[in-house]
Structure formats: structure tokens, C-alpha cells
CSV table of C-alpha atoms in Angstrom, one decimal:
chain,number,residue,atom,x,y,z
A,1211,MET,CA,0.0,0.0,0.0
A,1212,ALA,CA,1.3,3.4,-1.0
A,1213,THR,CA,0.8,6.8,0.6
A,1214,GLY,CA,0.6,10.1,-1.3
A,1215,THR,CA,-1.6,13.1,-2.0
A,1216,ILE,CA,-4.9,13.6,-3.8
A,1217,ARG,CA,-5.3,17.1,-5.2
A,1218,TYR,CA,-8.8,18.4,-6.1
A,1219,TRP,CA,-9.5,21.0,-8.7
A,1220,ALA,CA,-12.4,23.3,-9.4
A,1221,ALA,CA,-15.8,21.6,-8.7
A,1222,ALA,CA,-14.0,18.7,-7.0
A,1223,LYS,CA,-12.2,21.1,-4.7
A,1224,ALA,CA,-15.5,22.8,-3.8
A,1225,ALA,CA,-17.3,19.5,-3.2
A,1226,ALA,CA,-14.4,18.1,-1.0
A,1227,GLY,CA,-14.1,21.3,0.9
A,1228,ARG,CA,-10.3,21.2,0.6
A,1229,ALA,CA,-7.6,21.4,-2.0
A,1230,GLU,CA,-5.9,18.1,-1.1
A,1231,GLU,CA,-5.7,15.2,1.3
A,1232,PRO,CA,-3.5,12.2,1.8
A,1233,TYR,CA,-4.2,8.8,0.3
A,1234,GLN,CA,-3.2,5.3,1.5
A,1235,ALA,CA,-4.1,2.8,-1.2
A,1236,ALA,CA,-2.5,0.4,-3.7
A,1237,THR,CA,-4.7,1.5,-6.7
A,1238,LEU,CA,-6.6,4.5,-7.9
A,1239,ALA,CA,-9.9,2.5,-7.4
A,1240,GLU,CA,-9.0,2.0,-3.7
A,1241,ALA,CA,-8.1,5.6,-3.2
A,1242,LEU,CA,-11.3,6.8,-4.8
A,1243,ASP,CA,-13.4,4.4,-2.7
A,1244,ALA,CA,-11.8,5.9,0.4
A,1245,VAL,CA,-12.6,9.4,-0.9
A,1246,ARG,CA,-16.2,8.5,-1.5
A,1247,ALA,CA,-16.5,7.0,2.0
A,1248,ALA,CA,-15.0,10.1,3.6
A,1249,HIS,CA,-17.0,12.6,1.5
A,1250,PRO,CA,-20.4,11.1,0.6
A,1251,GLY,CA,-22.8,13.3,-1.4
A,1252,GLU,CA,-21.7,15.9,-3.8
A,1253,LEU,CA,-18.0,14.8,-4.2
A,1254,SER,CA,-19.1,11.3,-5.1
A,1255,ARG,CA,-21.3,12.7,-7.9
A,1256,VAL,CA,-18.5,15.0,-9.1
A,1257,LEU,CA,-16.1,12.1,-9.3
A,1258,GLN,CA,-18.3,10.4,-11.9
A,1259,ARG,CA,-17.5,13.2,-14.3
A,1260,CYS,CA,-13.8,13.7,-13.5
A,1261,SER,CA,-10.6,12.7,-15.3
A,1262,PHE,CA,-7.5,11.7,-13.4
A,1263,LEU,CA,-3.8,12.2,-13.6
A,1264,VAL,CA,-1.6,9.8,-11.6
A,1265,ASP,CA,1.9,11.1,-11.2
A,1266,GLU,CA,1.3,13.5,-14.1
A,1267,GLN,CA,0.2,10.7,-16.4
A,1268,PRO,CA,-3.4,10.6,-17.7
A,1269,VAL,CA,-5.5,7.6,-16.6
A,1270,GLY,CA,-7.7,7.8,-19.6
A,1271,THR,CA,-10.0,4.9,-20.1
A,1272,ARG,CA,-7.9,2.4,-18.1
A,1273,PRO,CA,-9.9,0.6,-15.3
A,1274,HIS,CA,-9.1,2.3,-12.0
A,1275,GLU,CA,-8.4,-1.1,-10.5
A,1276,VAL,CA,-5.3,-1.5,-12.6
A,1277,VAL,CA,-3.8,1.9,-12.0
A,1278,ALA,CA,-1.1,1.4,-9.4
A,1279,LEU,CA,-0.3,4.2,-7.0
A,1280,THR,CA,3.2,5.0,-6.0
A,1281,GLU,CA,4.8,5.9,-2.7
A,1282,GLY,CA,4.8,9.7,-2.4
A,1283,GLY,CA,2.7,10.0,-5.6
A,1284,THR,CA,0.0,12.4,-6.6
A,1285,VAL,CA,-3.5,11.9,-7.9
A,1286,GLU,CA,-5.0,15.0,-9.6
A,1287,VAL,CA,-8.8,15.0,-9.7
A,1288,LEU,CA,-9.9,17.1,-12.7
A,1289,PRO,CA,-13.6,17.9,-13.3
A,1290,PRO,CA,-14.7,19.0,-16.8
A,1291,PHE,CA,-13.8,22.6,-17.4
A,1292,ALA,CA,-16.0,25.0,-19.3
A,1293,GLY,CA,-14.9,27.7,-21.6
A,1294,GLY,CA,-12.3,27.9,-24.3
């Protein structure tokens, strides 16, 4: 199991009520399950629309269960952005 930081942006930050928090998980799926348990409600709904970067690499369409987290790593939670 790895420890690191989850960073929330835009609507995810507002729903979480914080800019970041630590994770302790082996995979992105485990980390997101812990986030949903800690922040039921709006953040869980926002996460359904988010994309994710793990250690600056896009997760894309990979299943979250296969995305390994690293010790000291960073997960960026990116909701859809409007504008252009």
C-alpha cells in the first residue's frame, strides 16, 4: 500500500471542501473508494465526471483497479472545465 496526495481542482475542490488530502491505497480505485466513503454526497457525484492524472500521467479509459499508485505519488482530480 502506498501513501501520497490527492489534489482536487475546481468543482471537486469545492465538493471536497479542501484542495488536497492524503491517500493510503494500492490502486486508484482503492483511493477513490476511500474518498467516496470520507465525502459522501456531492463529491461522489462530481467524481463520476472527472478525469484523473496519476503522477502527471493521464489515466484515460484504463480501469481504475489496474492503475497502481506510488509511494509519495500524486493523484490529480480534474472535473470538466467550461470555456475555451
